[in-house]
Amino acid sequence: KQEVTQIPAALSVPEGENLVLNCSFTDSAIYNLQWFRQDPGKGLTSLLLIQSSQREQTSGRLNASLDKSSGRSTLYIAASQPGDSATYLCAVTVSNSGYALNFGKGTSLLVTP
Amino acid sequence: DGGITQSPKYLFRKEGQNVTLSCEQNLNHDAMYWYRQDPGQGLRLIYYSQIVNDFQKGDIAEGYSVSREKKESFPLTVTSAQKNPTAFYLCASSPGNTQYFGPGTRLTVL
């Protein structure tokens, strides 16, 4: 069964710092990998989607990489802002289970002014 | 206004009662999903449906039931057989390569 692990579980940084969130998965036979943001008590917002054939995706200050062979992905956030404070979830899609998502437990990020 | 709606936002249930959580989408997506989230945990798949009148169990289907009579709707019933139903429930729909999530329903058993 696919297992998704996110490190660290929590992170606190001062505003302006660059930071990296890590995600690892046990089965490299994935369809794609997504990074989501979740604010407290809210649903999920998709940040970046990387297809299995791609190495990275960028959106504004966010950059996500994928190394499928080693089962790893990183989310890089440049010049962090207090508004980036949220929980970041990594999820992989596998072709069985109707392309449902397998999630990590998330990294809780706090950016202090 | 397109998107996924879930209702109610908060739901309270007495032990032994069945409750139904609503999920509606107007995105014309074929696939729909139900996930459960517990504090400090990732989301876990309860049920999914890839087409109307068809659905499959996910990893934690025991104590739950669903129906998919219309493309737009995928209601989830939490039955009295679910031993620990207090959680945050999220519905999603998909056109194929990514999923779009609703705002969630927080269920509390009193």
Short mmCIF file of C-alpha atoms in Angstrom, two decimals, chain A residues 1 31-32 34 36 38 40-46 49 51 89 93 96-106, chain B residues 9-10 31 33 35 37 40-45 48 50 57 59 88 90 96-104 106:
data_model
loop_
_atom_site.label_atom_id
_atom_site.label_comp_id
_atom_site.label_asym_id
_atom_site.label_seq_id
_atom_site.Cartn_x
_atom_site.Cartn_y
_atom_site.Cartn_z
CA LYS A 1 0.00 0.00 0.00
CA TYR A 31 0.08 8.90 -11.86
CA ASN A 32 0.87 12.36 -10.51
CA GLN A 34 -0.05 17.31 -5.95
CA PHE A 36 -2.32 21.37 -1.48
CA GLN A 38 -5.32 23.89 3.83
CA PRO A 40 -7.81 25.87 9.52
CA GLY A 41 -11.31 24.42 9.20
CA LYS A 42 -11.33 24.83 5.44
CA GLY A 43 -11.18 22.67 2.35
CA LEU A 44 -8.09 22.09 0.23
CA THR A 45 -6.66 24.41 -2.39
CA SER A 46 -4.49 22.86 -5.08
CA LEU A 49 0.31 19.38 -9.89
CA GLN A 51 2.59 14.66 -13.75
CA LEU A 89 -0.43 18.53 2.18
CA THR A 93 -2.48 9.65 -7.33
CA ASN A 96 -6.11 1.97 -8.89
CA SER A 97 -8.82 3.21 -6.49
CA GLY A 98 -10.28 5.34 -9.25
CA TYR A 99 -7.39 7.80 -9.24
CA ALA A 100 -8.07 8.75 -5.64
CA LEU A 101 -5.41 10.62 -3.69
CA ASN A 102 -3.10 9.18 -1.03
CA PHE A 103 -2.21 11.93 1.41
CA GLY A 104 0.60 12.63 3.81
CA LYS A 105 -0.23 14.03 7.25
CA GLY A 106 0.89 17.50 6.27
CA LYS B 9 -20.93 23.15 7.44
CA TYR B 10 -21.40 21.84 10.99
CA ALA B 31 -15.64 11.26 -10.70
CA TYR B 33 -14.81 11.22 -3.81
CA TYR B 35 -12.47 11.68 2.37
CA GLN B 37 -9.77 13.95 8.04
CA GLY B 40 -3.13 15.87 12.71
CA GLN B 41 -3.88 13.29 10.05
CA GLY B 42 -3.94 13.24 6.30
CA LEU B 43 -7.13 12.59 4.40
CA ARG B 44 -8.34 9.00 4.08
CA LEU B 45 -10.56 7.73 1.28
CA TYR B 48 -15.44 7.04 -4.68
CA GLN B 50 -16.30 7.26 -11.34
CA LYS B 57 -15.24 1.34 -1.32
CA ASP B 59 -9.77 2.40 2.59
CA PHE B 88 -13.99 16.60 9.18
CA LEU B 90 -14.33 16.48 2.54
CA GLY B 96 -9.53 13.16 -14.62
CA ASN B 97 -6.11 14.47 -13.63
CA THR B 98 -6.72 16.56 -10.53
CA GLN B 99 -9.28 16.91 -7.79
CA TYR B 100 -11.27 19.91 -6.61
CA PHE B 101 -12.41 20.00 -3.02
CA GLY B 102 -15.48 21.33 -1.29
CA PRO B 103 -15.34 23.37 1.94
CA GLY B 104 -16.02 20.35 4.17
CA ARG B 106 -17.49 18.98 10.47
#
